Coordinates of C-alpha atoms in Angstrom, one line a residue:
M1 CA -16.7 -415.6 220.3
E2 CA -18.8 -412.5 221.0
P3 CA -16.3 -409.8 220.1
N4 CA -16.0 -411.2 216.6
S5 CA -19.6 -411.6 216.2
T6 CA -20.1 -408.0 217.1
A7 CA -17.6 -406.7 214.6
G8 CA -19.0 -408.9 211.9
G9 CA -22.5 -407.6 212.5
A10 CA -21.2 -404.0 212.2
E11 CA -19.6 -404.8 208.9
E12 CA -22.8 -406.4 207.6
E13 CA -24.8 -403.4 208.6
H14 CA -22.4 -401.0 206.9
H15 CA -22.6 -403.0 203.7
G16 CA -26.3 -403.0 203.8
N17 CA -26.5 -399.2 203.5
Y18 CA -24.1 -398.8 200.6
S19 CA -25.5 -397.4 197.4
P20 CA -23.9 -398.2 194.1
N21 CA -25.1 -394.9 192.3
P22 CA -22.0 -392.9 191.5
S23 CA -24.0 -389.7 190.7
A24 CA -25.2 -389.4 194.3
E25 CA -21.9 -388.3 195.5
A26 CA -20.2 -386.8 192.4
P27 CA -17.1 -384.8 192.9
P28 CA -17.7 -381.0 193.0
G29 CA -15.1 -380.3 190.3
K30 CA -17.3 -381.8 187.6
H31 CA -20.1 -379.4 188.2
A32 CA -17.8 -376.3 187.9
V33 CA -16.5 -377.7 184.6
S34 CA -20.0 -378.2 183.1
E35 CA -21.1 -374.7 184.1
A36 CA -18.0 -373.2 182.5
L37 CA -18.6 -375.1 179.3
E38 CA -22.2 -373.8 179.2
E39 CA -21.0 -370.2 179.6
V40 CA -18.5 -370.6 176.8
Q41 CA -21.2 -372.0 174.5
E42 CA -23.5 -369.1 175.3
E43 CA -20.8 -366.6 174.5
L44 CA -20.1 -368.4 171.2
I45 CA -23.8 -368.2 170.3
E46 CA -23.9 -364.4 171.1
H47 CA -20.9 -363.7 168.9
Q48 CA -22.1 -365.7 165.9
P49 CA -22.6 -363.6 162.8
L50 CA -26.2 -362.5 162.1
E51 CA -28.1 -364.4 159.5
Q52 CA -29.7 -362.6 156.5
E53 CA -33.1 -362.9 158.0
D54 CA -32.0 -361.2 161.1
L55 CA -30.8 -358.2 159.0
N56 CA -34.3 -357.7 157.6
F57 CA -35.4 -354.8 159.9
E58 CA -38.8 -354.5 158.2
K59 CA -40.1 -357.5 160.1
W60 CA -39.1 -355.9 163.4
K61 CA -41.3 -352.8 162.7
P62 CA -44.6 -352.7 164.6
K63 CA -47.5 -353.6 162.3
P64 CA -49.8 -350.7 161.7
K65 CA -53.1 -350.8 163.4
P66 CA -56.1 -351.2 161.2
K67 CA -58.0 -348.0 160.5
R68 CA -61.2 -347.8 162.5
T69 CA -64.4 -347.0 160.7
L70 CA -66.6 -344.1 161.6
H71 CA -69.2 -346.5 162.8
E72 CA -66.7 -348.1 165.2
K73 CA -65.6 -344.7 166.5
A74 CA -69.2 -343.7 167.1
G75 CA -69.7 -346.9 168.9
D76 CA -66.8 -346.1 171.2
V77 CA -68.2 -342.7 171.9
K78 CA -71.6 -344.2 172.6
T79 CA -70.0 -346.8 175.0
Y80 CA -68.1 -344.0 176.7
L81 CA -71.2 -342.0 177.3
W82 CA -73.2 -345.0 178.5
N83 CA -71.8 -348.4 179.1
A84 CA -74.8 -350.8 179.6
E85 CA -72.6 -353.7 180.8
T86 CA -70.9 -351.8 183.6
R87 CA -73.7 -349.2 183.9
E88 CA -71.2 -346.3 183.7
F89 CA -71.8 -342.9 182.5
M90 CA -68.7 -341.2 181.0
G91 CA -66.5 -343.7 182.7
R92 CA -68.0 -343.4 186.1
T93 CA -70.7 -345.3 188.0
G94 CA -73.6 -343.5 189.7
H95 CA -72.0 -343.9 193.1
S96 CA -68.7 -342.4 191.8
W97 CA -70.5 -339.4 190.2
F98 CA -72.3 -338.9 193.5
L99 CA -69.1 -338.8 195.5
I100 CA -67.2 -336.5 193.2
I101 CA -70.2 -334.1 193.0
L102 CA -70.5 -334.1 196.7
F103 CA -66.8 -333.5 197.1
Y104 CA -66.7 -330.5 194.8
T105 CA -69.9 -329.1 196.2
A106 CA -68.5 -329.1 199.7
L107 CA -65.1 -327.7 198.5
Y108 CA -66.6 -324.7 196.6
A109 CA -69.1 -324.1 199.4
F110 CA -66.3 -323.9 201.8
L111 CA -64.3 -321.6 199.5
A112 CA -67.3 -319.3 199.0
A113 CA -68.0 -319.2 202.8
M114 CA -64.3 -318.3 203.4
F115 CA -64.4 -315.6 200.8
G116 CA -67.7 -314.2 202.2
A117 CA -66.2 -314.1 205.7
C118 CA -63.1 -312.3 204.5
M119 CA -65.2 -309.7 202.6
W120 CA -67.4 -309.3 205.7
C121 CA -64.4 -308.6 207.9
L122 CA -63.0 -306.2 205.3
M123 CA -66.3 -304.3 205.1
L124 CA -66.4 -303.9 208.8
S125 CA -63.1 -302.0 208.7
I126 CA -64.2 -299.7 205.8
S127 CA -66.4 -296.7 206.2
P128 CA -68.8 -295.9 203.3
Y129 CA -68.6 -292.2 204.1
H130 CA -64.9 -291.4 204.2
P131 CA -61.6 -293.1 203.4
T132 CA -60.2 -295.3 206.1
H133 CA -56.6 -294.3 205.3
N134 CA -56.1 -290.8 203.8
D135 CA -52.5 -289.9 204.6
R136 CA -51.9 -287.6 201.7
V137 CA -54.5 -285.5 199.9
M138 CA -53.5 -284.4 196.4
P139 CA -54.3 -280.9 195.2
P140 CA -57.4 -280.6 193.1
G141 CA -57.5 -280.9 189.3
M142 CA -59.5 -278.9 186.9
T143 CA -61.9 -279.7 184.1
M144 CA -63.8 -277.8 181.4
S145 CA -66.9 -278.2 179.3
P146 CA -68.2 -278.4 176.7
Q147 CA -66.0 -281.2 175.4
L148 CA -66.9 -283.8 172.7
D149 CA -65.8 -287.4 173.4
G150 CA -63.1 -286.2 175.7
H151 CA -61.5 -283.9 173.2
Y152 CA -60.6 -280.5 174.5
E153 CA -61.0 -278.8 171.1
I154 CA -63.7 -276.3 170.2
A155 CA -64.0 -275.6 166.5
F156 CA -67.0 -274.0 164.8
N157 CA -68.2 -271.3 162.5
A158 CA -70.4 -268.6 164.0
S159 CA -72.6 -268.4 161.0
D160 CA -73.0 -272.2 160.7
R161 CA -75.6 -273.4 163.3
K162 CA -74.8 -277.1 162.8
S163 CA -71.2 -276.5 163.8
W164 CA -71.9 -275.1 167.2
K165 CA -75.3 -276.5 168.1
K166 CA -73.6 -279.6 169.7
Y167 CA -71.7 -277.3 172.1
A168 CA -74.7 -275.3 173.1
K169 CA -76.6 -278.6 173.8
L170 CA -73.8 -279.8 176.1
M171 CA -73.8 -276.6 178.0
E172 CA -77.6 -276.8 178.5
E173 CA -77.3 -280.3 179.9
Q174 CA -74.5 -279.3 182.2
L175 CA -76.4 -276.4 183.7
R176 CA -79.8 -278.0 184.1
P177 CA -79.1 -279.1 187.8
Y178 CA -78.3 -275.4 188.5
N179 CA -81.7 -274.1 187.6
D180 CA -82.9 -271.5 190.2
A181 CA -86.0 -273.4 191.0
V182 CA -84.1 -276.6 191.7
Q183 CA -81.5 -274.9 193.8
E184 CA -84.1 -273.1 195.9
Q185 CA -86.0 -276.3 196.5
R186 CA -83.1 -278.5 197.4
N187 CA -80.3 -276.3 198.9
I188 CA -80.0 -273.5 201.3
Q189 CA -78.4 -270.0 201.3
C190 CA -75.0 -270.0 203.0
P191 CA -72.8 -267.2 204.3
Q192 CA -70.1 -266.4 201.7
D193 CA -66.3 -266.6 202.0
V194 CA -66.3 -269.0 205.0
Y195 CA -66.2 -272.8 205.0
F196 CA -69.5 -274.5 205.6
M197 CA -68.4 -277.0 208.3
Q198 CA -70.8 -279.8 209.4
D199 CA -68.5 -282.2 211.2
E200 CA -70.5 -282.0 214.4
Q201 CA -73.3 -284.1 212.8
G202 CA -73.3 -287.9 212.9
E203 CA -71.3 -289.8 210.5
S204 CA -74.2 -291.0 208.4
A205 CA -76.3 -287.8 208.8
E206 CA -77.2 -286.0 205.5
R207 CA -75.3 -282.8 205.0
K208 CA -76.9 -279.6 203.6
A209 CA -75.6 -278.0 200.4
C210 CA -75.3 -274.4 199.5
Q211 CA -77.2 -272.9 196.5
F212 CA -75.5 -272.2 193.3
K213 CA -78.0 -270.6 190.9
R214 CA -77.8 -270.7 187.2
S215 CA -78.8 -267.1 186.9
W216 CA -75.6 -266.1 188.6
L217 CA -73.7 -267.0 185.4
G218 CA -75.1 -264.0 183.6
E219 CA -74.4 -264.1 179.8
C220 CA -73.1 -267.6 180.1
S221 CA -76.2 -269.0 181.9
G222 CA -78.1 -269.7 178.7
L223 CA -81.1 -267.8 180.1
Q224 CA -80.4 -264.6 178.2
D225 CA -78.7 -266.2 175.2
P226 CA -79.7 -269.8 174.7
H227 CA -76.7 -270.2 172.2
F228 CA -74.2 -269.4 175.0
G229 CA -72.4 -266.9 172.7
F230 CA -71.5 -269.4 170.0
S231 CA -73.7 -267.8 167.4
Q232 CA -71.8 -264.5 167.9
G233 CA -68.3 -266.0 167.9
K234 CA -68.1 -265.3 171.6
P235 CA -68.3 -268.8 173.2
C236 CA -68.7 -269.6 176.9
I237 CA -67.1 -272.4 178.8
L238 CA -67.5 -273.8 182.3
L239 CA -64.6 -274.5 184.6
R240 CA -64.8 -276.9 187.6
M241 CA -62.5 -277.8 190.4
N242 CA -62.4 -281.5 191.1
R243 CA -64.2 -282.6 194.3
I244 CA -62.0 -284.1 197.0
L245 CA -63.7 -285.4 200.1
G246 CA -62.9 -283.3 203.1
Y247 CA -60.6 -281.0 201.2
L248 CA -60.4 -277.3 202.2
P249 CA -59.0 -275.4 199.2
G250 CA -57.0 -272.2 199.6
Q251 CA -56.4 -272.6 203.3
G252 CA -58.9 -270.0 204.2
T253 CA -58.5 -267.9 201.1
P254 CA -60.7 -268.4 197.9
V255 CA -58.9 -270.1 195.0
N256 CA -59.1 -267.9 191.9
V257 CA -59.0 -268.7 188.2
T258 CA -56.9 -267.1 185.4
C259 CA -56.7 -267.9 181.7
G260 CA -54.1 -267.1 179.1
V261 CA -52.7 -268.1 175.7
K262 CA -50.5 -271.2 175.8
K263 CA -49.7 -271.4 172.1
G264 CA -50.4 -268.5 169.8
A265 CA -50.3 -264.7 169.8
P266 CA -51.4 -263.2 173.1
E267 CA -53.6 -260.6 171.4
S268 CA -55.6 -263.3 169.6
L269 CA -57.4 -264.2 172.9
G270 CA -59.2 -260.9 173.4
E271 CA -61.3 -259.8 176.4
L272 CA -62.4 -262.4 179.0
Q273 CA -65.4 -262.2 181.3
F274 CA -65.8 -264.5 184.4
F275 CA -69.2 -265.3 186.0
P276 CA -70.2 -265.0 188.7
K277 CA -66.6 -264.3 189.8
S278 CA -63.2 -265.6 189.0
I279 CA -63.1 -267.5 192.3
F280 CA -64.4 -270.7 193.9
N281 CA -66.2 -269.5 197.0
L282 CA -65.3 -271.2 200.3
M283 CA -68.9 -271.8 201.3
Y284 CA -69.1 -274.9 199.0
Y285 CA -66.4 -276.7 201.0
P286 CA -65.7 -279.1 202.4
Y287 CA -67.3 -281.8 200.4
Y288 CA -68.7 -284.8 202.4
G289 CA -69.2 -287.3 199.6
K290 CA -72.3 -288.3 197.6
L291 CA -73.8 -290.5 200.3
R292 CA -74.0 -287.6 202.8
H293 CA -73.9 -284.5 200.4
V294 CA -76.9 -285.8 198.4
N295 CA -77.9 -282.5 196.8
Y296 CA -74.4 -281.0 196.4
T297 CA -73.8 -279.1 193.2
A298 CA -70.2 -278.2 192.5
P299 CA -69.5 -274.5 192.0
V300 CA -68.5 -273.5 188.5
V301 CA -66.7 -270.5 186.9
A302 CA -68.0 -269.5 183.5
V303 CA -65.6 -267.8 181.1
R304 CA -66.8 -265.8 178.1
F305 CA -64.3 -265.1 175.3
N306 CA -65.4 -261.8 173.8
G307 CA -62.6 -261.1 171.4
L308 CA -61.4 -264.4 169.8
Q309 CA -59.5 -263.9 166.6
Y310 CA -61.2 -265.6 163.7
D311 CA -59.5 -268.3 161.6
T312 CA -56.7 -268.7 164.2
H313 CA -55.7 -271.8 166.1
I314 CA -55.4 -270.7 169.8
V315 CA -54.4 -273.0 172.7
V316 CA -55.7 -271.6 176.0
K317 CA -54.7 -272.6 179.5
C318 CA -56.8 -271.9 182.5
K319 CA -55.3 -272.6 186.0
L320 CA -56.1 -272.4 189.6
N321 CA -54.2 -270.1 191.9
G322 CA -54.1 -270.3 195.7
K323 CA -52.4 -271.7 198.7
G324 CA -51.6 -275.4 198.4
I325 CA -52.5 -275.5 194.7
I326 CA -50.2 -277.0 192.2
N327 CA -50.7 -275.8 188.6
D328 CA -47.4 -276.5 186.8
S329 CA -47.0 -280.3 187.1
P330 CA -45.0 -281.7 184.2
T331 CA -46.6 -285.1 184.4
D332 CA -50.3 -284.3 185.1
R333 CA -51.7 -281.7 182.7
F334 CA -55.0 -281.6 184.6
L335 CA -53.5 -281.0 188.1
G336 CA -54.6 -277.5 188.9
S337 CA -55.0 -276.5 185.3
V338 CA -56.7 -277.4 182.0
S339 CA -55.7 -276.7 178.4
F340 CA -58.0 -276.5 175.4
S341 CA -58.0 -275.0 171.9
F342 CA -60.2 -272.7 169.8
D343 CA -60.7 -272.6 166.1
V344 CA -63.4 -270.1 165.4
G345 CA -64.5 -269.0 161.9
A346 CA -66.9 -266.4 160.8

């Protein structure tokens, strides 16, 4: 019977593929139980008390490195400087050194070129003859000479040549450019009491300067008395007004100079003489700067103290007086005035 034979064949085929290994298709519950048992065992192991060997922390400390000898250190340095195996100098090959030198050369060349270009652009906007921006011109200051090492103190004995020789030497050095022969050779005679304006000339053209002769200083010129009065106890000093480019002092009226006692008895100062006058003449202004006013010699006012009281400390203040002049600034003691002291002995 064919139907039976077909069914029997199917059963035989099914039994032929049957595998008797029970682990091939184990129930999934057994795997979960085995994994849970392994986790419990691991936790028990972690919570077990430490053995005595585990409490010995000395064995956990890192072992000290053996000390290197000087010869070994020298060998390391030698290898660092030149490694013959890798052919490296100070840790770099020749190709690496070439690239890094090329990089920094290009970098600094670029920075130098950029700095030079910035300076070039800046110099194009700046004139060497006058300030580019000059919104506010300060009034002039005042200085005196002789002064030693910046000290405005004159102390000497008239009978002691060594005590005043240094002052006479400084006066001679200060007045040397004012010698008559030098002034006649370099500078010109100018009309007095008017400004010597030369603005119509080109910016870079050299300006002429007016003469200021040494002989005009009379008894303080050093020509009649080479000791400038120090040997007689009647010293001379020189007063200058600071040069300011383009400044016109006095606003058309000459600026004059006065001197008085600042500290001490007024009668201790005595008689004063001013040479050539007690004013700064207008013909020496304006000043055009050292590049254009090459032979310019600043005017001076010489003051001779004829009646200084001996063995008395006197503080003298000389100041400028005129339109636009400030001589009483509480913060700048040289603005429009100058103070100095005398200690003269017989």
